[in-house]
Every structure is written in C-alpha cells, then in structure tokens.
Tab-separated table of C-alpha atoms in Angstrom:
chain	number	residue	atom	x	y	z
A	274	UNK	CA	-0.023	-0.139	0.007
A	275	UNK	CA	2.912	2.439	0.998
A	276	UNK	CA	4.600	1.590	-2.047
A	277	UNK	CA	1.413	1.981	-4.083
A	278	UNK	CA	0.989	5.262	-2.976
A	279	UNK	CA	4.486	6.280	-3.287
A	280	UNK	CA	5.011	5.392	-6.425
A	281	UNK	CA	2.149	7.649	-7.550
A	282	UNK	CA	3.216	10.501	-5.991
A	283	UNK	CA	6.278	10.140	-7.443
A	284	UNK	CA	4.507	9.968	-10.746
A	285	UNK	CA	1.871	12.897	-9.858
A	286	UNK	CA	5.574	14.826	-9.349
A	287	UNK	CA	7.391	13.838	-12.097
A	288	UNK	CA	4.122	15.100	-14.315
A	289	UNK	CA	3.411	18.139	-12.797
A	290	UNK	CA	6.054	19.258	-10.075
A	291	UNK	CA	9.738	18.669	-11.694
A	292	UNK	CA	11.229	20.660	-13.900
A	293	UNK	CA	8.024	23.453	-12.711
A	294	UNK	CA	6.278	20.980	-15.489
A	295	UNK	CA	2.852	22.448	-14.146
A	296	UNK	CA	3.390	25.743	-15.721
A	297	UNK	CA	3.539	23.900	-19.089
A	298	UNK	CA	0.152	23.016	-18.805
A	299	UNK	CA	-1.750	26.300	-17.831
A	300	UNK	CA	0.687	28.037	-20.786
A	301	UNK	CA	-1.427	24.757	-22.561
A	302	UNK	CA	-4.245	26.148	-20.878
A	303	UNK	CA	-3.829	29.632	-22.237
A	304	UNK	CA	-3.940	28.682	-25.441
A	305	UNK	CA	-6.415	26.455	-25.522
A	306	UNK	CA	-8.134	29.429	-24.157
A	307	UNK	CA	-7.178	32.717	-26.389
A	308	UNK	CA	-7.985	30.357	-29.672
A	309	UNK	CA	-11.149	28.813	-28.386
A	310	UNK	CA	-12.349	32.110	-27.031
A	311	UNK	CA	-11.262	34.344	-29.891
A	312	UNK	CA	-13.048	31.895	-32.409
A	313	UNK	CA	-16.181	32.195	-31.106
A	314	UNK	CA	-16.050	35.956	-31.245
A	315	UNK	CA	-14.962	34.810	-35.499
A	316	UNK	CA	-17.726	32.376	-35.818
A	317	UNK	CA	-20.615	33.526	-33.780
A	318	UNK	CA	-19.872	37.278	-36.180
A	319	UNK	CA	-19.388	34.983	-39.522
A	320	UNK	CA	-22.700	32.932	-38.707
A	321	UNK	CA	-24.823	35.805	-37.960
A	322	UNK	CA	-24.191	37.117	-41.039
A	323	UNK	CA	-24.424	33.831	-43.464
A	324	UNK	CA	-27.791	33.137	-41.585
A	325	UNK	CA	-29.080	36.391	-42.361
A	326	UNK	CA	-27.534	35.883	-46.009
A	327	UNK	CA	-29.185	32.491	-45.898
A	328	UNK	CA	-32.587	34.318	-45.010
A	329	UNK	CA	-32.790	36.771	-47.379
A	330	UNK	CA	-35.000	36.586	-50.594
A	331	UNK	CA	-36.022	38.509	-52.927
A	332	UNK	CA	-39.312	40.614	-53.713
A	333	UNK	CA	-41.354	37.733	-54.982
A	334	UNK	CA	-39.792	34.947	-52.763
A	335	UNK	CA	-37.120	33.730	-54.556
A	336	UNK	CA	-33.028	33.226	-53.090
A	337	UNK	CA	-30.644	35.123	-53.920
A	338	UNK	CA	-27.468	34.920	-54.699
A	339	UNK	CA	-26.427	35.356	-51.045
A	340	UNK	CA	-28.373	32.893	-50.075
A	341	UNK	CA	-26.920	31.663	-52.805
A	342	UNK	CA	-22.866	31.879	-51.506
A	343	UNK	CA	-24.611	31.007	-47.813
A	344	UNK	CA	-25.388	27.621	-48.817
A	345	UNK	CA	-21.789	26.501	-50.712
A	346	UNK	CA	-20.156	28.269	-47.718
A	347	UNK	CA	-22.401	25.833	-45.365
A	348	UNK	CA	-21.571	22.833	-47.112
A	349	UNK	CA	-18.104	23.211	-47.611
A	350	UNK	CA	-17.252	23.922	-44.448
A	351	UNK	CA	-19.341	20.801	-42.959
A	352	UNK	CA	-18.404	18.677	-45.945
A	353	UNK	CA	-14.522	18.391	-44.642
A	354	UNK	CA	-12.786	17.893	-41.813
A	355	UNK	CA	-12.176	20.547	-39.409
A	356	UNK	CA	-8.556	19.152	-38.912
A	357	UNK	CA	-8.062	19.020	-42.854
A	358	UNK	CA	-9.243	22.806	-42.957
A	359	UNK	CA	-6.971	23.641	-40.062
A	360	UNK	CA	-4.028	22.428	-42.378
A	361	UNK	CA	-5.119	23.974	-45.297
A	362	UNK	CA	-5.197	27.180	-43.233
A	363	UNK	CA	-1.933	26.889	-41.927
A	364	UNK	CA	0.656	25.651	-44.929
A	365	UNK	CA	-1.331	26.894	-48.164
A	366	UNK	CA	-4.029	29.966	-47.046
A	367	UNK	CA	-1.658	31.190	-44.836
A	368	UNK	CA	1.473	29.548	-45.055
A	369	UNK	CA	3.090	33.084	-44.632
A	370	UNK	CA	1.662	33.915	-41.561
A	371	UNK	CA	3.353	33.583	-38.667
A	372	UNK	CA	0.849	34.018	-36.031
A	373	UNK	CA	0.167	30.224	-35.465
A	374	UNK	CA	-2.641	32.088	-32.840
A	375	UNK	CA	-3.949	33.437	-35.583
A	376	UNK	CA	-4.413	31.255	-38.583
A	377	UNK	CA	-5.609	28.888	-36.029
A	378	UNK	CA	-8.018	31.471	-34.334
A	379	UNK	CA	-9.297	31.999	-38.479
A	380	UNK	CA	-9.572	28.619	-39.054
A	381	UNK	CA	-11.526	26.950	-36.193
A	382	UNK	CA	-13.959	30.670	-36.442
A	383	UNK	CA	-14.367	29.924	-40.130
A	384	UNK	CA	-15.709	26.304	-39.513
A	385	UNK	CA	-17.595	27.338	-36.195
A	386	UNK	CA	-19.469	30.087	-38.741
A	387	UNK	CA	-21.130	27.224	-40.436
A	388	UNK	CA	-22.794	25.435	-37.263
A	389	UNK	CA	-23.483	29.202	-35.883
A	390	UNK	CA	-24.834	30.336	-38.976
A	391	UNK	CA	-27.744	27.258	-39.073
A	392	UNK	CA	-28.239	27.490	-35.080
A	393	UNK	CA	-29.087	31.070	-35.737
A	394	UNK	CA	-31.352	30.378	-38.714
A	395	UNK	CA	-33.322	27.994	-36.969
A	396	UNK	CA	-33.851	30.380	-33.771
A	397	UNK	CA	-34.723	33.413	-36.715
A	398	UNK	CA	-37.146	30.646	-38.117
A	399	UNK	CA	-38.933	29.595	-35.054
A	400	UNK	CA	-39.524	33.220	-33.817
A	401	UNK	CA	-43.858	33.194	-35.133
A	402	UNK	CA	-44.380	35.029	-38.470
A	403	UNK	CA	-47.012	36.557	-37.243
A	404	UNK	CA	-44.350	39.174	-35.834
A	405	UNK	CA	-43.113	40.002	-38.451
A	406	UNK	CA	-46.011	40.801	-40.178
A	407	UNK	CA	-46.913	43.302	-37.573
A	408	UNK	CA	-43.713	44.843	-37.887
A	409	UNK	CA	-43.604	45.197	-41.474
A	410	UNK	CA	-47.657	46.573	-41.196
A	411	UNK	CA	-46.921	49.420	-39.122
A	412	UNK	CA	-44.445	50.766	-42.095
A	413	UNK	CA	-41.361	49.305	-40.173
A	414	UNK	CA	-38.689	47.752	-43.269
A	415	UNK	CA	-37.232	44.590	-42.987
A	416	UNK	CA	-34.073	45.268	-41.205
A	417	UNK	CA	-35.882	47.476	-38.945
A	418	UNK	CA	-37.956	44.692	-37.788
A	419	UNK	CA	-35.165	41.366	-37.836
A	420	UNK	CA	-33.442	44.242	-35.270
A	421	UNK	CA	-35.814	45.239	-33.096
A	422	UNK	CA	-38.695	42.497	-32.836
A	423	UNK	CA	-37.377	39.617	-34.422
A	424	UNK	CA	-33.640	39.228	-33.354
A	425	UNK	CA	-33.729	39.543	-29.900
A	426	UNK	CA	-36.954	36.817	-29.609
A	427	UNK	CA	-34.697	34.413	-32.118
A	428	UNK	CA	-31.377	35.240	-29.117
A	429	UNK	CA	-33.242	33.217	-26.222
A	430	UNK	CA	-34.066	30.488	-28.716
A	431	UNK	CA	-30.663	30.170	-30.240
A	432	UNK	CA	-28.603	30.442	-26.463
A	433	UNK	CA	-28.284	26.714	-25.521
A	434	UNK	CA	-27.139	25.662	-29.091
A	435	UNK	CA	-24.825	27.866	-29.058
A	436	UNK	CA	-23.980	27.084	-25.841
A	437	UNK	CA	-23.455	23.349	-27.160
A	438	UNK	CA	-21.626	25.146	-30.050
A	439	UNK	CA	-18.752	27.168	-27.439
A	440	UNK	CA	-18.753	23.826	-26.125
A	441	UNK	CA	-17.716	21.430	-28.720
A	442	UNK	CA	-15.279	24.287	-30.421
A	443	UNK	CA	-13.340	24.337	-26.961
A	444	UNK	CA	-12.956	21.107	-27.247
A	445	UNK	CA	-12.424	20.974	-31.344
A	446	UNK	CA	-9.003	23.085	-30.263
A	447	UNK	CA	-7.227	20.431	-29.359
A	448	UNK	CA	-5.915	19.458	-32.674
A	449	UNK	CA	-4.062	22.379	-33.043
A	450	UNK	CA	-1.202	19.992	-32.311
A	451	UNK	CA	-1.130	19.359	-35.830
A	452	UNK	CA	-0.012	22.466	-36.674
A	453	UNK	CA	3.296	22.451	-33.889
A	454	UNK	CA	1.233	24.609	-31.592
A	455	UNK	CA	1.151	24.088	-28.083
A	456	UNK	CA	-2.575	24.151	-26.731
A	457	UNK	CA	-2.996	22.056	-23.287
A	458	UNK	CA	-2.970	18.653	-24.617
A	459	UNK	CA	-0.053	19.015	-27.018
A	460	UNK	CA	1.140	19.773	-23.640
A	461	UNK	CA	0.047	17.298	-21.602
A	462	UNK	CA	1.277	14.976	-24.593
A	463	UNK	CA	4.642	16.102	-24.072
A	464	UNK	CA	5.145	15.741	-21.284
A	465	UNK	CA	3.937	12.493	-21.460
A	466	UNK	CA	6.664	11.368	-23.818
A	467	UNK	CA	8.869	12.480	-21.760
A	468	UNK	CA	8.047	10.742	-19.018
A	469	UNK	CA	7.502	8.094	-20.238
A	470	UNK	CA	4.186	8.396	-17.428
A	471	UNK	CA	0.445	8.962	-19.685
A	472	UNK	CA	-1.553	8.718	-16.782
A	473	UNK	CA	-1.366	12.115	-15.059
A	474	UNK	CA	-0.493	13.738	-17.433
A	475	UNK	CA	-2.993	12.914	-20.271
A	476	UNK	CA	-5.630	12.158	-17.076
A	477	UNK	CA	-4.645	15.858	-15.900
A	478	UNK	CA	-5.394	17.557	-18.582
A	479	UNK	CA	-9.273	16.199	-19.494
A	480	UNK	CA	-9.910	17.687	-15.092
A	481	UNK	CA	-8.504	20.963	-16.598
A	482	UNK	CA	-11.370	20.647	-19.822
A	483	UNK	CA	-13.171	19.244	-17.450
A	484	UNK	CA	-13.103	22.254	-15.075
A	485	UNK	CA	-13.318	25.657	-17.685
A	486	UNK	CA	-16.129	23.381	-19.069
A	487	UNK	CA	-18.249	23.087	-16.121
A	488	UNK	CA	-17.781	27.092	-15.261
A	489	UNK	CA	-18.762	27.522	-18.985
A	490	UNK	CA	-22.092	25.877	-18.932
A	491	UNK	CA	-22.773	27.523	-14.998
A	492	UNK	CA	-21.821	30.956	-16.864
A	493	UNK	CA	-24.925	29.986	-19.735
A	494	UNK	CA	-26.926	28.650	-18.212
A	495	UNK	CA	-27.371	31.776	-15.574
A	496	UNK	CA	-26.832	33.794	-19.089
A	497	UNK	CA	-29.912	31.725	-20.273
A	498	UNK	CA	-32.300	31.842	-16.846
A	499	UNK	CA	-31.666	35.524	-16.346
A	500	UNK	CA	-33.138	36.414	-20.585
A	501	UNK	CA	-35.955	33.855	-19.619
A	502	UNK	CA	-37.567	35.973	-16.406
A	503	UNK	CA	-39.096	38.511	-19.067
A	504	UNK	CA	-41.732	34.948	-20.290
A	505	UNK	CA	-43.709	33.515	-18.065
A	506	UNK	CA	-43.968	29.810	-18.956
B	209	UNK	CA	-59.231	55.093	-51.312
B	210	UNK	CA	-58.668	52.215	-52.078
B	211	UNK	CA	-59.098	50.512	-55.841
B	212	UNK	CA	-58.745	47.531	-57.122
B	213	UNK	CA	-58.688	46.304	-60.118
B	214	UNK	CA	-59.285	43.156	-61.779
B	215	UNK	CA	-56.936	41.222	-58.453
B	216	UNK	CA	-55.056	37.762	-58.711
B	217	UNK	CA	-53.279	35.766	-56.567
B	218	UNK	CA	-51.663	32.499	-57.074
B	219	UNK	CA	-50.210	30.003	-54.636
B	220	UNK	CA	-48.034	27.725	-56.358
B	221	UNK	CA	-50.933	25.263	-57.805
B	222	UNK	CA	-53.664	26.637	-55.598
B	223	UNK	CA	-55.754	30.155	-57.315
B	224	UNK	CA	-57.081	32.142	-54.106
B	225	UNK	CA	-58.154	35.318	-56.253
B	226	UNK	CA	-59.584	35.518	-59.135
B	227	UNK	CA	-60.296	39.127	-60.299
B	228	UNK	CA	-61.126	40.891	-57.770
B	229	UNK	CA	-62.495	44.569	-58.520
B	230	UNK	CA	-63.288	47.421	-55.495
B	231	UNK	CA	-63.146	50.760	-55.003
B	232	UNK	CA	-63.545	51.173	-50.939
B	233	UNK	CA	-64.061	55.328	-50.451
B	234	UNK	CA	-63.265	57.091	-47.322
B	235	UNK	CA	-64.457	56.920	-43.962
B	236	UNK	CA	-66.069	53.612	-45.306
B	237	UNK	CA	-66.938	50.306	-43.309
B	238	UNK	CA	-66.230	47.235	-45.340
B	239	UNK	CA	-67.346	44.220	-44.011
B	240	UNK	CA	-66.261	41.117	-45.745
B	241	UNK	CA	-67.632	37.910	-45.208
B	242	UNK	CA	-67.598	34.579	-46.468
B	243	UNK	CA	-67.021	30.264	-46.332
B	244	UNK	CA	-63.774	29.511	-44.966
B	245	UNK	CA	-60.651	29.668	-48.094
B	246	UNK	CA	-63.286	32.193	-49.900
B	247	UNK	CA	-60.102	34.682	-50.623
B	248	UNK	CA	-61.313	37.093	-48.269
B	249	UNK	CA	-58.003	37.197	-45.944
B	250	UNK	CA	-55.985	37.272	-48.488
B	251	UNK	CA	-57.899	40.074	-50.595
B	252	UNK	CA	-57.299	41.953	-47.087
B	253	UNK	CA	-53.434	41.017	-47.073
B	254	UNK	CA	-53.421	41.631	-50.730
B	255	UNK	CA	-54.059	45.264	-49.681
B	256	UNK	CA	-50.828	46.241	-47.866
B	257	UNK	CA	-48.885	43.954	-50.163
B	258	UNK	CA	-48.371	41.629	-46.847
B	259	UNK	CA	-48.955	38.752	-49.523
B	260	UNK	CA	-48.521	40.332	-53.052
B	261	UNK	CA	-50.013	39.992	-56.060
B	262	UNK	CA	-49.476	37.779	-59.170
B	263	UNK	CA	-51.613	39.879	-61.636
B	264	UNK	CA	-53.758	43.205	-61.264
B	265	UNK	CA	-53.453	46.193	-59.526
B	266	UNK	CA	-53.826	47.951	-55.992
B	267	UNK	CA	-54.335	52.016	-55.790
B	268	UNK	CA	-53.976	54.343	-52.668
B	269	UNK	CA	-54.255	57.923	-51.802
B	270	UNK	CA	-53.685	57.332	-56.309
B	271	UNK	CA	-50.575	55.311	-55.870
B	272	UNK	CA	-50.275	52.754	-58.038
B	273	UNK	CA	-48.716	50.143	-55.377
B	274	UNK	CA	-48.561	47.234	-56.679
B	275	UNK	CA	-45.388	48.514	-58.824
B	276	UNK	CA	-42.132	47.240	-57.841
B	277	UNK	CA	-40.823	50.761	-57.416
B	278	UNK	CA	-43.495	52.135	-54.836
B	279	UNK	CA	-41.708	52.215	-50.833
B	280	UNK	CA	-44.190	49.609	-49.247
B	281	UNK	CA	-42.562	50.992	-46.411
B	282	UNK	CA	-43.738	54.650	-46.738
B	283	UNK	CA	-47.582	53.132	-48.410
B	284	UNK	CA	-47.672	50.516	-45.227
B	285	UNK	CA	-47.675	53.291	-42.333
B	286	UNK	CA	-50.961	54.845	-43.467
B	287	UNK	CA	-52.491	51.117	-43.175
B	288	UNK	CA	-53.005	50.009	-39.858
B	289	UNK	CA	-53.464	46.181	-40.087
B	290	UNK	CA	-55.082	44.437	-37.032
B	291	UNK	CA	-54.410	40.366	-36.867
B	292	UNK	CA	-56.387	37.144	-35.694
B	293	UNK	CA	-53.851	35.786	-33.413
B	294	UNK	CA	-53.094	39.858	-32.538
B	295	UNK	CA	-49.194	39.613	-32.916
B	296	UNK	CA	-48.503	41.608	-30.217
B	297	UNK	CA	-44.360	41.897	-29.865
B	298	UNK	CA	-43.315	39.569	-27.716
B	299	UNK	CA	-40.198	41.149	-26.650
B	300	UNK	CA	-41.487	44.176	-25.464
B	301	UNK	CA	-43.674	45.714	-22.355
B	302	UNK	CA	-47.158	47.093	-24.248
B	303	UNK	CA	-45.802	50.521	-24.552
B	304	UNK	CA	-43.148	49.762	-26.694
B	305	UNK	CA	-45.316	47.489	-28.729
B	306	UNK	CA	-47.222	51.171	-29.064
B	307	UNK	CA	-43.880	53.265	-29.240
B	308	UNK	CA	-42.121	51.077	-31.318
B	309	UNK	CA	-43.126	52.054	-35.466
B	310	UNK	CA	-43.866	55.555	-34.759
B	311	UNK	CA	-40.361	56.573	-33.056
B	312	UNK	CA	-38.225	54.347	-35.114
B	313	UNK	CA	-39.760	55.881	-38.376
B	314	UNK	CA	-39.119	58.733	-36.780
B	315	UNK	CA	-42.530	60.602	-36.803
B	316	UNK	CA	-42.317	61.228	-33.418
B	317	UNK	CA	-40.592	62.006	-30.417
B	318	UNK	CA	-40.499	59.623	-27.530
B	319	UNK	CA	-42.562	61.430	-25.303
B	320	UNK	CA	-44.782	62.465	-28.101
B	321	UNK	CA	-45.085	58.626	-28.710
B	322	UNK	CA	-45.443	57.737	-24.849
B	323	UNK	CA	-48.155	60.791	-24.371
B	324	UNK	CA	-50.358	60.051	-27.482
B	325	UNK	CA	-50.025	55.732	-27.176
B	326	UNK	CA	-51.186	56.910	-22.673
B	327	UNK	CA	-54.178	58.200	-24.010
B	328	UNK	CA	-55.018	55.789	-26.362
B	329	UNK	CA	-55.153	53.318	-23.793
B	330	UNK	CA	-57.256	55.261	-21.087
B	331	UNK	CA	-59.652	55.364	-24.804
B	332	UNK	CA	-59.643	51.640	-24.385
B	333	UNK	CA	-59.087	51.460	-20.442
B	334	UNK	CA	-56.036	49.327	-20.601
B	335	UNK	CA	-53.728	52.272	-19.430
B	336	UNK	CA	-52.547	50.330	-16.088
B	337	UNK	CA	-51.237	48.003	-18.843
B	338	UNK	CA	-48.626	49.930	-19.867
B	339	UNK	CA	-45.497	48.234	-18.100
B	340	UNK	CA	-47.129	44.736	-18.749
B	341	UNK	CA	-45.553	42.292	-20.988
B	342	UNK	CA	-47.874	40.416	-23.540
B	343	UNK	CA	-47.687	36.987	-22.121
B	344	UNK	CA	-49.296	38.994	-18.648
B	345	UNK	CA	-52.549	40.027	-20.894
B	346	UNK	CA	-55.812	37.927	-22.145
B	347	UNK	CA	-56.657	37.785	-25.471
B	348	UNK	CA	-59.210	40.132	-25.719
B	349	UNK	CA	-56.924	43.335	-23.963
B	350	UNK	CA	-54.651	41.694	-26.020
B	351	UNK	CA	-56.624	42.548	-29.602
B	352	UNK	CA	-57.678	45.759	-27.934
B	353	UNK	CA	-53.810	46.500	-27.081
B	354	UNK	CA	-53.247	45.286	-31.048
B	355	UNK	CA	-55.640	48.097	-32.148
B	356	UNK	CA	-54.199	50.776	-30.460
B	357	UNK	CA	-51.095	49.500	-31.987
B	358	UNK	CA	-51.951	50.563	-35.215
B	359	UNK	CA	-53.536	52.962	-34.176
B	360	UNK	CA	-50.760	55.397	-32.740
B	361	UNK	CA	-49.377	55.729	-36.569
B	362	UNK	CA	-52.286	57.500	-37.529
B	363	UNK	CA	-53.036	55.408	-39.698
B	364	UNK	CA	-55.800	56.537	-43.527
B	365	UNK	CA	-57.626	53.025	-43.106
B	366	UNK	CA	-58.295	50.429	-40.816
B	367	UNK	CA	-57.653	46.341	-42.056
B	368	UNK	CA	-59.458	43.867	-39.606
B	369	UNK	CA	-58.236	39.942	-40.544
B	370	UNK	CA	-60.624	38.194	-38.259
B	371	UNK	CA	-60.087	40.479	-35.327
B	372	UNK	CA	-62.399	38.358	-32.975
B	373	UNK	CA	-61.513	34.841	-34.457
B	374	UNK	CA	-59.060	33.872	-31.459
B	375	UNK	CA	-60.895	34.914	-29.319
B	376	UNK	CA	-62.901	32.980	-26.342
B	377	UNK	CA	-67.180	33.680	-26.680
B	378	UNK	CA	-66.996	36.330	-23.764
B	379	UNK	CA	-63.884	38.627	-24.662
B	380	UNK	CA	-65.629	39.332	-28.265
B	381	UNK	CA	-67.327	42.129	-27.215
B	382	UNK	CA	-64.860	44.440	-25.310
B	383	UNK	CA	-62.948	44.016	-29.103
B	384	UNK	CA	-65.975	44.534	-30.889
B	385	UNK	CA	-66.380	47.643	-28.519
B	386	UNK	CA	-63.679	49.604	-30.133
B	387	UNK	CA	-63.828	48.668	-33.061
B	388	UNK	CA	-67.316	50.070	-33.027
B	389	UNK	CA	-66.157	53.664	-31.247
B	390	UNK	CA	-63.369	53.570	-33.899
B	391	UNK	CA	-66.360	53.371	-37.012
B	392	UNK	CA	-67.710	56.066	-34.986
B	393	UNK	CA	-64.550	58.626	-35.401
B	394	UNK	CA	-64.983	57.986	-39.127
B	395	UNK	CA	-62.373	55.531	-39.273
B	396	UNK	CA	-62.232	53.692	-42.748
B	397	UNK	CA	-62.685	50.416	-42.099
B	398	UNK	CA	-61.822	46.541	-43.722
B	399	UNK	CA	-63.144	43.761	-41.954
B	400	UNK	CA	-62.620	40.567	-42.689
B	401	UNK	CA	-65.303	39.069	-39.733
B	402	UNK	CA	-67.708	36.009	-39.084
B	403	UNK	CA	-69.312	38.403	-36.197
B	404	UNK	CA	-72.478	38.907	-38.561
B	405	UNK	CA	-73.889	41.372	-35.482
B	406	UNK	CA	-71.432	43.576	-36.706
B	407	UNK	CA	-71.509	43.455	-40.562
B	408	UNK	CA	-75.545	44.097	-40.306
B	409	UNK	CA	-74.216	47.081	-36.975
B	410	UNK	CA	-71.677	49.035	-38.386
B	411	UNK	CA	-71.052	47.964	-42.333
B	412	UNK	CA	-71.744	50.763	-44.448
B	413	UNK	CA	-71.028	47.811	-47.143
B	414	UNK	CA	-70.563	43.800	-46.929
B	415	UNK	CA	-69.319	42.177	-49.015
B	416	UNK	CA	-69.847	38.281	-50.088
B	417	UNK	CA	-66.649	36.934	-51.734
B	418	UNK	CA	-66.386	32.652	-52.509
B	419	UNK	CA	-64.558	31.549	-54.906
B	420	UNK	CA	-61.757	34.225	-54.997
B	421	UNK	CA	-64.160	36.872	-56.442
B	422	UNK	CA	-66.921	39.241	-55.077
B	423	UNK	CA	-70.079	37.268	-55.104
B	424	UNK	CA	-72.327	40.047	-53.815
B	425	UNK	CA	-71.960	44.070	-52.068
B	426	UNK	CA	-74.929	45.189	-50.972
B	427	UNK	CA	-76.001	47.947	-47.667
B	428	UNK	CA	-76.133	45.394	-45.032
B	429	UNK	CA	-80.303	45.916	-44.882
B	430	UNK	CA	-80.581	44.455	-47.975
B	431	UNK	CA	-77.844	41.766	-47.672
B	432	UNK	CA	-79.167	39.934	-44.588
B	433	UNK	CA	-83.252	40.226	-45.553
B	434	UNK	CA	-82.577	40.121	-49.410
B	435	UNK	CA	-79.613	38.133	-50.749
B	436	UNK	CA	-79.504	37.442	-54.120
B	437	UNK	CA	-77.252	34.731	-55.234
B	438	UNK	CA	-77.613	31.562	-54.334
B	439	UNK	CA	-74.445	30.376	-52.288
B	440	UNK	CA	-74.771	33.619	-50.484
B	441	UNK	CA	-78.751	32.480	-49.428
B	442	UNK	CA	-77.116	29.392	-48.552
B	443	UNK	CA	-73.541	30.680	-46.917
B	444	UNK	CA	-76.353	32.688	-44.468
B	445	UNK	CA	-79.119	30.174	-44.124
B	446	UNK	CA	-76.038	28.238	-42.248
B	447	UNK	CA	-74.416	31.306	-39.653
B	448	UNK	CA	-77.785	32.891	-38.767
C-alpha cells in the first residue's frame, strides 16, 4: 500500500512538479482558451451574417445570390473535416503568416461559423411569422423588424444550442497540435512522452478541460435564466 | 381611397383570388364575409402587400402600390392592420409595442409617442397595462392593444383580419366595442369577420366573397334581408 502510494506520489511529482511542469499545462491552457475565445467571436459574427444571407429573399420570394453563397459556404465547411481545414489554412492559405494562434483562430472561427449560421437561422425561423408581419404592417423595414423584434426573440431560442457549439469548439481546439501549437492537449502529450508516463498528464489535462467547461456551462445557464425572466412559462 | 382592379393571387397550384374589383371610399366601413378558403383574408392581406398579388392593380390615394418601385414601407405607415392572432411583440412591453414604430420611423419623439400611447390606452381602458408584457394579458386585452398599436401611427385606413376569431366568446364584445367606437370616429375600415351582428350594425357595405371573387355587394339591410345569389343565401342560412 505504502509502496503504491509513494509510486503515485512520484508519478504525480514527475508529471506536474519537477521542472515546473505545471506551468506547461497552464501555458497550454492559455493557448486553448485564447484560440477558443476569439474563434467563438469570429464564428458568432460569421454565423449571424451567413444566417441572414441564407434567409434573404427577393421581393417575389426567391433565393438571392447571397443565399446561394451562404449555402455553398455551409456545405463546404460541414462537408470537410476540421483538422483538414486547419491544415489547409496553415500550410496553404496562410502559409506566410507567422502568428500561429491567429491562423488557428481564423480556421476554427470559419469552421464554427457554418454551424452557428444554422443555429441562428433555426432560431430566427422559430420566431412566429406573425411578429414579422405585424412589424412590416406598421411600416417598419425588413431590417428594423429584424433588429427590434425578431432577433431579440431569436436570441432566447439560440442560446442553448450556441452554448453547446461553444463547448464543442473549446474541445475541438485540441487538434491544433497538428500544426505545432502547444495547447493544453499537446502540452500534456509532450510531458507524457518526456516522462514515459501517460496516466498523470493525460488525466490531468482531462480534468482541466472538464472544470473549464463546467464553469462555462454554469455561466451559460445563468445567462439563459436571466433572458427568460421576461416571459412567464 | 383604395381601388382594386382585377386582382389575382396564385399560390403554387392554388388560384386564390380570381379577379377582384372593388373601390373603397373614404369613411366607409367595408365588411367582408364568406366561407373559409374563399380568399377573403388573402384579399385583405393583398391590400397592404403582406401578400404580393400575382396580377392586377391596387391604388391607394392615387398611387399604384402594386408597382415594384413603390416604397411599400411608406404606404404601410398609413394602413393599420389588426391580425387574428394579435401579434403583439412578445419581447416588448405594451408601451414599447405601441411606440416602437412611430419612434423608429421618426414620426414622433419618444415623449410624444408615449403621451399619445397613454391617451389611446386610456380610451380602450388599458392604461394600467402600459408596463405589462403581452404574455400577461388576456386575448381581448391583447387585441385591444393591437388596435391601439395600429392607431398610434395615425393610419388613413384600418384593415382587420378576423380580429375576434381567436378570442374566447366572452372577450369578443370588448374588442367589437373598440371597433365600433373607431367606426364612429370616422375611420375608414375594411373588416374580414364572421361576426354577422357587427356587419349589420357597423358596416356601410357588406361583401360576400367565394371562390376568389366578390359574389355580392350590398348595404347591410339588403345584404341580410334580400340576398340575391344562391351561394350567399346558402351561406347565410348556415351562419344566421
């Protein structure tokens, strides 16, 4: 028993303490959070714009050229693996860019945008058509009706799936190891290959991801509850 | 005031309006009745282009509004519309529901609009609901607010699309009372409804629509006591 305990202690020491290795995890976590945070913002912006593009119609109710572009974008992004998108971004499109985090942010942002677009589109479509008709019948323009009436109601609808998308995105950043950025997963991996001991670093990294996502979940729940205050149901 | 010429509306494989002609004059209260699927709601919704007609012309105050170049938002400022399902803005308080359009369209300042809204709310007896949200109101209250919301734009004509059809029976009266009062003020009104009593009492003209055309048009007395076409006789025998 004692032997086992001291063995665990030694492994723990090796994985987290010696050579100030714990710093590596937190540096990795920093990279993970930085990429996830900015990619989420990029994704949210792209997603909203693309959703509105996809919903745009001509006066006679036909699809616009914008809707077709939006469709093509969503199709391409959803139809290819995100690892491959990252590699293409890294080795082809932004080959000369020295800022690895920026490349990752754009790659994940563009990827997330396609999913966010469909979430936002669903959220807008879920708002009763009568709301739009009432707005338009008062003389408000399409854009004014969207901004003052439809989007505020759509935000409540999209919050749960958007939260889900953020969580997926945060974990998805673990693939940046492919392009030699040292995020949390890669840091753990490096340490395990240096110490020939996988258990502590990998489980340690998993625990860190879990805690971060748990915190994110709690924050999203709080926000959702606050937005729901105005409707009694 | 509103002139409709040979109006047609086709959905995919459904020819709903098959050549409607009509002339609404200032101050008239036109009541449209007819069986469901007769095209009466579609006709009403074409008047402010919530449905785009597939053929024919609509003139409003001397302007051809079916012309694609017309700024329809500007036209709609002068045409109020009340819906079967109220369609109050769920995210806004009653006060904001009423003042949103006049303020955002820069027709009134925020203060003017609020003052005007309170005046109108007082008239329909709902002043104390100004800060409530739509989800806290009964159907009858919602519909009265919806009427006020349209009135806040000072429209030249009001369109009513089955305004009492979604209401519990005991709330129909309070909404009809507001509409009657509105008629007395001299508002031009076009009303699609199943309330025959209202048609008889308030209408200056009653129209019977079926199969996408106006089959009969008459003063309320003649319309109900001496219906000419067979379809109307049949319809009246069922609803009266």
